[in-house]
PDB file of C-alpha atoms in Angstrom:
ATOM      1  CA  UNK R  53       0.000   0.000   0.000  1.00  0.00           C
ATOM      2  CA  UNK R  54       1.150   3.496  -0.782  1.00  0.00           C
ATOM      3  CA  UNK R  55       1.300   5.232   2.603  1.00  0.00           C
ATOM      4  CA  UNK R  56       2.504   8.506   4.021  1.00  0.00           C
ATOM      5  CA  UNK R  57       4.305   9.605   7.185  1.00  0.00           C
ATOM      6  CA  UNK R  58       3.694  12.981   8.797  1.00  0.00           C
ATOM      7  CA  UNK R  59       4.573  14.563  12.159  1.00  0.00           C
ATOM      8  CA  UNK R  60       1.704  14.319  14.609  1.00  0.00           C
ATOM      9  CA  UNK R  61       1.667  18.029  15.388  1.00  0.00           C
ATOM     10  CA  UNK R  62       3.289  21.348  14.529  1.00  0.00           C
ATOM     11  CA  UNK R  63       3.008  24.930  15.728  1.00  0.00           C
ATOM     12  CA  UNK R  64       3.354  28.171  13.857  1.00  0.00           C
ATOM     13  CA  UNK R  65       3.099  31.825  14.730  1.00  0.00           C
ATOM     14  CA  UNK R  66       0.398  33.778  13.007  1.00  0.00           C
ATOM     15  CA  UNK R  67       1.452  35.470   9.749  1.00  0.00           C
ATOM     16  CA  UNK R  68       4.587  33.336   9.448  1.00  0.00           C
ATOM     17  CA  UNK R  69       5.155  30.659   6.779  1.00  0.00           C
ATOM     18  CA  UNK R  70       4.517  27.032   7.647  1.00  0.00           C
ATOM     19  CA  UNK R  71       6.195  24.043   6.043  1.00  0.00           C
ATOM     20  CA  UNK R  72       4.358  20.767   6.602  1.00  0.00           C
ATOM     21  CA  UNK R  73       6.475  17.754   5.613  1.00  0.00           C
ATOM     22  CA  UNK R  74       5.343  14.384   4.305  1.00  0.00           C
ATOM     23  CA  UNK R  75       7.310  11.245   3.496  1.00  0.00           C
ATOM     24  CA  UNK R  76       5.999   8.774   0.949  1.00  0.00           C
ATOM     25  CA  UNK R  77       8.922   6.538   0.123  1.00  0.00           C
ATOM     26  CA  UNK R  78       6.739   3.804  -1.440  1.00  0.00           C
ATOM     27  CA  UNK R  79       5.126   6.131  -3.966  1.00  0.00           C
ATOM     28  CA  UNK R  80       4.630   4.702  -7.443  1.00  0.00           C
ATOM     29  CA  UNK R  81       5.097   6.536 -10.708  1.00  0.00           C
ATOM     30  CA  UNK R  82       1.391   7.168 -11.220  1.00  0.00           C
ATOM     31  CA  UNK R  83       0.464   8.238  -7.675  1.00  0.00           C
ATOM     32  CA  UNK R  84      -0.706  11.802  -7.317  1.00  0.00           C
ATOM     33  CA  UNK R  85       0.151  13.531  -4.028  1.00  0.00           C
ATOM     34  CA  UNK R  86      -2.906  15.132  -2.471  1.00  0.00           C
ATOM     35  CA  UNK R  87      -3.248  17.397   0.551  1.00  0.00           C
ATOM     36  CA  UNK R  88      -6.493  17.897   2.415  1.00  0.00           C
ATOM     37  CA  UNK R  89      -7.187  19.641   5.681  1.00  0.00           C
ATOM     38  CA  UNK R  90      -9.892  19.113   8.248  1.00  0.00           C
ATOM     39  CA  UNK R  91     -11.134  21.854  10.517  1.00  0.00           C
ATOM     40  CA  UNK R  92     -12.757  20.836  13.807  1.00  0.00           C
ATOM     41  CA  UNK R  93     -16.158  19.187  13.360  1.00  0.00           C
ATOM     42  CA  UNK R  94     -16.050  19.468   9.573  1.00  0.00           C
ATOM     43  CA  UNK R  95     -15.363  17.145   6.672  1.00  0.00           C
ATOM     44  CA  UNK R  96     -11.958  17.389   4.993  1.00  0.00           C
ATOM     45  CA  UNK R  97     -11.433  20.023   2.335  1.00  0.00           C
ATOM     46  CA  UNK R  98      -9.131  19.911  -0.645  1.00  0.00           C
ATOM     47  CA  UNK R  99      -5.967  21.993  -0.444  1.00  0.00           C
ATOM     48  CA  UNK R 100      -3.723  21.071  -3.361  1.00  0.00           C
ATOM     49  CA  UNK R 101      -2.374  18.158  -5.369  1.00  0.00           C
ATOM     50  CA  UNK R 102       0.478  17.413  -7.746  1.00  0.00           C
ATOM     51  CA  UNK R 103       2.346  14.691  -9.585  1.00  0.00           C
ATOM     52  CA  UNK R 104       5.935  15.736 -10.241  1.00  0.00           C
ATOM     53  CA  UNK R 105       6.204  19.499 -10.557  1.00  0.00           C
ATOM     54  CA  UNK R 106       5.746  22.037  -7.767  1.00  0.00           C
ATOM     55  CA  UNK R 107       2.243  23.476  -7.671  1.00  0.00           C
ATOM     56  CA  UNK R 108       0.804  26.754  -6.461  1.00  0.00           C
ATOM     57  CA  UNK R 109      -2.776  27.783  -5.827  1.00  0.00           C
ATOM     58  CA  UNK R 110      -4.583  30.421  -3.821  1.00  0.00           C
ATOM     59  CA  UNK R 111      -4.414  28.349  -0.646  1.00  0.00           C
ATOM     60  CA  UNK R 112      -0.893  26.949  -0.629  1.00  0.00           C
ATOM     61  CA  UNK R 113       2.135  25.683  -2.499  1.00  0.00           C
ATOM     62  CA  UNK R 114       3.259  22.092  -2.881  1.00  0.00           C
ATOM     63  CA  UNK R 115       6.938  21.319  -3.206  1.00  0.00           C
ATOM     64  CA  UNK R 116       7.687  17.803  -4.456  1.00  0.00           C
ATOM     65  CA  UNK R 117      11.126  16.275  -4.103  1.00  0.00           C
ATOM     66  CA  UNK R 118      12.882  15.266  -7.286  1.00  0.00           C
ATOM     67  CA  UNK R 119      12.671  11.562  -6.364  1.00  0.00           C
ATOM     68  CA  UNK R 120       9.024  12.090  -5.277  1.00  0.00           C
ATOM     69  CA  UNK R 121       9.641  10.305  -2.002  1.00  0.00           C
ATOM     70  CA  UNK R 122       8.698  13.366   0.007  1.00  0.00           C
ATOM     71  CA  UNK R 123       6.746  16.562  -0.349  1.00  0.00           C
ATOM     72  CA  UNK R 124       6.102  19.737   1.613  1.00  0.00           C
ATOM     73  CA  UNK R 125       2.947  21.764   1.902  1.00  0.00           C
ATOM     74  CA  UNK R 126       3.719  25.439   2.292  1.00  0.00           C
ATOM     75  CA  UNK R 127       1.295  27.935   3.799  1.00  0.00           C
ATOM     76  CA  UNK R 128       2.840  31.279   3.043  1.00  0.00           C
ATOM     77  CA  UNK R 129       1.258  33.242   5.894  1.00  0.00           C
ATOM     78  CA  UNK R 130      -0.476  31.215   8.557  1.00  0.00           C
ATOM     79  CA  UNK R 131      -3.721  32.607   9.914  1.00  0.00           C
ATOM     80  CA  UNK R 132      -5.798  31.418  12.842  1.00  0.00           C
ATOM     81  CA  UNK R 133      -8.235  29.926  10.342  1.00  0.00           C
ATOM     82  CA  UNK R 134      -5.479  27.608   9.100  1.00  0.00           C
ATOM     83  CA  UNK R 135      -5.507  25.684  12.370  1.00  0.00           C
ATOM     84  CA  UNK R 136      -6.552  22.205  11.279  1.00  0.00           C
ATOM     85  CA  UNK R 137      -5.365  18.652  10.727  1.00  0.00           C
ATOM     86  CA  UNK R 138      -3.473  18.428   7.434  1.00  0.00           C
ATOM     87  CA  UNK R 139      -3.471  15.125   5.583  1.00  0.00           C
ATOM     88  CA  UNK R 140      -0.923  14.120   2.958  1.00  0.00           C
ATOM     89  CA  UNK R 141      -2.491  11.432   0.807  1.00  0.00           C
ATOM     90  CA  UNK R 142      -1.557   9.077  -1.975  1.00  0.00           C
ATOM     91  CA  UNK R 143      -4.033   7.338  -4.178  1.00  0.00           C
ATOM     92  CA  UNK R 144      -3.788   3.566  -3.985  1.00  0.00           C
ATOM     93  CA  UNK R 145      -6.138   2.060  -6.524  1.00  0.00           C
ATOM     94  CA  UNK R 146      -9.545   3.492  -5.712  1.00  0.00           C
ATOM     95  CA  UNK R 147      -8.577   4.389  -2.180  1.00  0.00           C
ATOM     96  CA  UNK R 148      -7.189   7.564  -0.717  1.00  0.00           C
ATOM     97  CA  UNK R 149      -5.111   6.612   2.320  1.00  0.00           C
ATOM     98  CA  UNK R 150      -5.515   9.460   4.820  1.00  0.00           C
ATOM     99  CA  UNK R 151      -3.384   8.436   7.774  1.00  0.00           C
ATOM    100  CA  UNK R 152      -3.611  10.502  10.984  1.00  0.00           C
ATOM    101  CA  UNK R 153      -2.226  13.767   9.573  1.00  0.00           C
ATOM    102  CA  UNK R 154      -0.469  16.715  11.199  1.00  0.00           C
ATOM    103  CA  UNK R 155      -2.378  18.846  13.667  1.00  0.00           C
ATOM    104  CA  UNK R 156      -1.355  22.462  13.048  1.00  0.00           C
ATOM    105  CA  UNK R 157      -1.685  24.975  15.866  1.00  0.00           C
ATOM    106  CA  UNK R 158      -1.419  28.649  14.935  1.00  0.00           C
ATOM    107  CA  UNK R 159      -0.313  30.909  17.766  1.00  0.00           C
ATOM    108  CA  UNK R 160      -1.641  34.482  17.752  1.00  0.00           C
TER     109      UNK R 160
ATOM    110  CA  UNK F 201     -23.620  25.722  -5.868  1.00  0.00           C
ATOM    111  CA  UNK F 202     -24.818  23.028  -3.528  1.00  0.00           C
ATOM    112  CA  UNK F 203     -22.161  20.860  -1.959  1.00  0.00           C
ATOM    113  CA  UNK F 204     -22.322  17.299  -0.725  1.00  0.00           C
ATOM    114  CA  UNK F 205     -25.053  16.824   1.835  1.00  0.00           C
ATOM    115  CA  UNK F 206     -25.518  14.019   4.328  1.00  0.00           C
ATOM    116  CA  UNK F 207     -28.373  13.032   6.570  1.00  0.00           C
ATOM    117  CA  UNK F 208     -28.961  12.690   9.390  1.00  0.00           C
ATOM    118  CA  UNK F 209     -26.263  14.837  10.919  1.00  0.00           C
ATOM    119  CA  UNK F 210     -26.450  12.843  14.132  1.00  0.00           C
ATOM    120  CA  UNK F 211     -27.839   9.390  14.815  1.00  0.00           C
ATOM    121  CA  UNK F 212     -28.072   7.595  18.130  1.00  0.00           C
ATOM    122  CA  UNK F 213     -29.116   3.973  17.973  1.00  0.00           C
ATOM    123  CA  UNK F 214     -29.226   0.963  20.213  1.00  0.00           C
ATOM    124  CA  UNK F 215     -26.866  -1.924  19.745  1.00  0.00           C
ATOM    125  CA  UNK F 216     -28.339  -4.485  17.367  1.00  0.00           C
ATOM    126  CA  UNK F 217     -30.508  -2.060  15.402  1.00  0.00           C
ATOM    127  CA  UNK F 218     -30.037  -1.293  11.693  1.00  0.00           C
ATOM    128  CA  UNK F 219     -29.220   2.219  10.481  1.00  0.00           C
ATOM    129  CA  UNK F 220     -29.259   3.936   7.098  1.00  0.00           C
ATOM    130  CA  UNK F 221     -27.090   6.923   6.284  1.00  0.00           C
ATOM    131  CA  UNK F 222     -27.742   9.044   3.222  1.00  0.00           C
ATOM    132  CA  UNK F 223     -25.436  10.982   0.936  1.00  0.00           C
ATOM    133  CA  UNK F 224     -26.421  13.433  -1.798  1.00  0.00           C
ATOM    134  CA  UNK F 225     -23.367  14.115  -3.969  1.00  0.00           C
ATOM    135  CA  UNK F 226     -22.730  17.183  -6.058  1.00  0.00           C
ATOM    136  CA  UNK F 227     -24.799  17.054  -9.241  1.00  0.00           C
ATOM    137  CA  UNK F 228     -22.811  15.659 -12.153  1.00  0.00           C
ATOM    138  CA  UNK F 229     -20.163  13.990 -10.027  1.00  0.00           C
ATOM    139  CA  UNK F 230     -19.719  10.406 -11.168  1.00  0.00           C
ATOM    140  CA  UNK F 231     -17.515   9.198  -8.321  1.00  0.00           C
ATOM    141  CA  UNK F 232     -18.729   8.751  -4.746  1.00  0.00           C
ATOM    142  CA  UNK F 233     -16.784   7.586  -1.689  1.00  0.00           C
ATOM    143  CA  UNK F 234     -17.730   6.587   1.846  1.00  0.00           C
ATOM    144  CA  UNK F 235     -15.265   6.873   4.725  1.00  0.00           C
ATOM    145  CA  UNK F 236     -15.536   6.569   8.475  1.00  0.00           C
ATOM    146  CA  UNK F 237     -13.552   8.434  11.079  1.00  0.00           C
ATOM    147  CA  UNK F 238     -13.273   7.222  14.630  1.00  0.00           C
ATOM    148  CA  UNK F 239     -12.481   9.727  17.375  1.00  0.00           C
ATOM    149  CA  UNK F 240      -8.991  11.170  16.934  1.00  0.00           C
ATOM    150  CA  UNK F 241      -8.230   8.970  13.942  1.00  0.00           C
ATOM    151  CA  UNK F 242      -7.721   9.490  10.244  1.00  0.00           C
ATOM    152  CA  UNK F 243     -10.259   8.548   7.623  1.00  0.00           C
ATOM    153  CA  UNK F 244     -10.851   4.884   6.828  1.00  0.00           C
ATOM    154  CA  UNK F 245     -11.960   4.106   3.276  1.00  0.00           C
ATOM    155  CA  UNK F 246     -15.145   2.034   3.066  1.00  0.00           C
ATOM    156  CA  UNK F 247     -16.509   1.909  -0.483  1.00  0.00           C
ATOM    157  CA  UNK F 248     -16.198   3.651  -3.860  1.00  0.00           C
ATOM    158  CA  UNK F 249     -18.729   4.054  -6.668  1.00  0.00           C
ATOM    159  CA  UNK F 250     -17.750   5.172 -10.174  1.00  0.00           C
ATOM    160  CA  UNK F 251     -20.530   5.687 -12.676  1.00  0.00           C
ATOM    161  CA  UNK F 252     -22.256   2.426 -13.555  1.00  0.00           C
ATOM    162  CA  UNK F 253     -19.264   0.257 -12.712  1.00  0.00           C
ATOM    163  CA  UNK F 254     -19.363  -2.315  -9.942  1.00  0.00           C
ATOM    164  CA  UNK F 255     -18.442  -0.610  -6.656  1.00  0.00           C
ATOM    165  CA  UNK F 256     -15.136  -1.191  -4.920  1.00  0.00           C
ATOM    166  CA  UNK F 257     -16.229  -2.667  -1.589  1.00  0.00           C
ATOM    167  CA  UNK F 258     -12.760  -3.606  -0.412  1.00  0.00           C
ATOM    168  CA  UNK F 259     -12.860  -1.266   2.587  1.00  0.00           C
ATOM    169  CA  UNK F 260     -16.085  -2.490   4.145  1.00  0.00           C
ATOM    170  CA  UNK F 261     -15.144  -3.910   7.578  1.00  0.00           C
ATOM    171  CA  UNK F 262     -17.754  -6.678   7.706  1.00  0.00           C
ATOM    172  CA  UNK F 263     -20.778  -8.084   5.914  1.00  0.00           C
ATOM    173  CA  UNK F 264     -22.979  -5.997   8.211  1.00  0.00           C
ATOM    174  CA  UNK F 265     -22.012  -3.005   6.075  1.00  0.00           C
ATOM    175  CA  UNK F 266     -23.489  -2.420   2.633  1.00  0.00           C
ATOM    176  CA  UNK F 267     -24.045   0.534   0.339  1.00  0.00           C
ATOM    177  CA  UNK F 268     -25.919   1.306  -2.811  1.00  0.00           C
ATOM    178  CA  UNK F 269     -26.092   4.170  -5.204  1.00  0.00           C
ATOM    179  CA  UNK F 270     -29.337   4.665  -7.065  1.00  0.00           C
ATOM    180  CA  UNK F 271     -29.448   6.272 -10.486  1.00  0.00           C
ATOM    181  CA  UNK F 272     -25.831   7.281 -10.228  1.00  0.00           C
ATOM    182  CA  UNK F 273     -26.684   9.930  -7.653  1.00  0.00           C
ATOM    183  CA  UNK F 274     -27.893   9.432  -4.079  1.00  0.00           C
ATOM    184  CA  UNK F 275     -26.118   6.804  -1.997  1.00  0.00           C
ATOM    185  CA  UNK F 276     -27.196   4.973   1.132  1.00  0.00           C
ATOM    186  CA  UNK F 277     -24.841   3.276   3.572  1.00  0.00           C
ATOM    187  CA  UNK F 278     -26.568   0.603   5.654  1.00  0.00           C
ATOM    188  CA  UNK F 279     -25.181  -0.907   8.826  1.00  0.00           C
ATOM    189  CA  UNK F 280     -27.053  -3.942  10.094  1.00  0.00           C
ATOM    190  CA  UNK F 281     -27.049  -5.147  13.695  1.00  0.00           C
ATOM    191  CA  UNK F 282     -24.984  -2.190  14.842  1.00  0.00           C
ATOM    192  CA  UNK F 283     -22.199  -2.678  17.380  1.00  0.00           C
ATOM    193  CA  UNK F 284     -20.598  -0.157  19.712  1.00  0.00           C
ATOM    194  CA  UNK F 285     -17.408  -0.216  17.655  1.00  0.00           C
ATOM    195  CA  UNK F 286     -19.414   1.149  14.720  1.00  0.00           C
ATOM    196  CA  UNK F 287     -19.655   4.495  16.532  1.00  0.00           C
ATOM    197  CA  UNK F 288     -17.846   7.029  14.358  1.00  0.00           C
ATOM    198  CA  UNK F 289     -18.385   9.892  11.956  1.00  0.00           C
ATOM    199  CA  UNK F 290     -19.333   8.596   8.517  1.00  0.00           C
ATOM    200  CA  UNK F 291     -18.188  10.868   5.709  1.00  0.00           C
ATOM    201  CA  UNK F 292     -19.265  10.892   2.098  1.00  0.00           C
ATOM    202  CA  UNK F 293     -17.324  12.537  -0.718  1.00  0.00           C
ATOM    203  CA  UNK F 294     -17.884  12.969  -4.426  1.00  0.00           C
ATOM    204  CA  UNK F 295     -15.649  13.939  -7.303  1.00  0.00           C
ATOM    205  CA  UNK F 296     -16.199  14.847 -10.923  1.00  0.00           C
ATOM    206  CA  UNK F 297     -14.549  11.644 -12.023  1.00  0.00           C
ATOM    207  CA  UNK F 298     -12.854   8.766 -10.303  1.00  0.00           C
ATOM    208  CA  UNK F 299      -9.413   9.434 -11.693  1.00  0.00           C
ATOM    209  CA  UNK F 300      -6.955  10.080  -8.905  1.00  0.00           C
ATOM    210  CA  UNK F 301      -6.138  13.557 -10.166  1.00  0.00           C
ATOM    211  CA  UNK F 302      -9.574  14.854  -9.270  1.00  0.00           C
ATOM    212  CA  UNK F 303     -10.282  16.436  -5.910  1.00  0.00           C
ATOM    213  CA  UNK F 304     -12.924  15.086  -3.585  1.00  0.00           C
ATOM    214  CA  UNK F 305     -15.619  17.227  -2.034  1.00  0.00           C
ATOM    215  CA  UNK F 306     -16.696  16.066   1.398  1.00  0.00           C
ATOM    216  CA  UNK F 307     -19.996  16.327   3.149  1.00  0.00           C
ATOM    217  CA  UNK F 308     -20.299  17.341   6.807  1.00  0.00           C
ATOM    218  CA  UNK F 309     -20.634  13.742   7.937  1.00  0.00           C
ATOM    219  CA  UNK F 310     -23.081  11.755  10.038  1.00  0.00           C
ATOM    220  CA  UNK F 311     -22.077  11.171  13.648  1.00  0.00           C
ATOM    221  CA  UNK F 312     -23.267   7.696  14.622  1.00  0.00           C
ATOM    222  CA  UNK F 313     -23.422   6.710  18.272  1.00  0.00           C
ATOM    223  CA  UNK F 314     -24.296   3.141  19.172  1.00  0.00           C
ATOM    224  CA  UNK F 315     -25.372   2.712  22.788  1.00  0.00           C
TER     225      UNK F 315
END
């Protein structure tokens, strides 16, 4: 199974950049790397995804290592509303393996 | 536009009873997923529907769990003879297509409590 490893928790000061790491050493050539986040008492929401090249959107940036065995989600300026659990996910067949994610705390 | 909706939002049931959970995906989305999330845990894949293809049931934990999707739209997850370990939040998601490049849109979930 294609699985991911993330730190259980991280902290960031408000308005500072946050780099959330993810290891996925068993990734296959066709696996897309997805990031979702889950705010308290809500369903997960899509953040960003990529295959090989770095990606940017209005929410975040995704930096993918050249060997694709790791990636980093970058929030350029953390706000209090970014406090959530962030999941790094690979697609394995029809399944998205979510793991337990990284709980991000944003300090005012 | 309307997102994914789920009903009920909360369900309390007695051990041994059957429950049905409903998911209304985003109109036009051909792929539909069910997950469950136990307290403090990540999401556990249950079942996947793609168009008219046979569903991928590989994540269903036991034969007490079943799901159907009528007319390629609304889906119902049924749990028979509920057990206390079935208590969790059940999440539904849909995506435009089932290809793994497409993002999933999640509903708010149904919190199931089995007493």
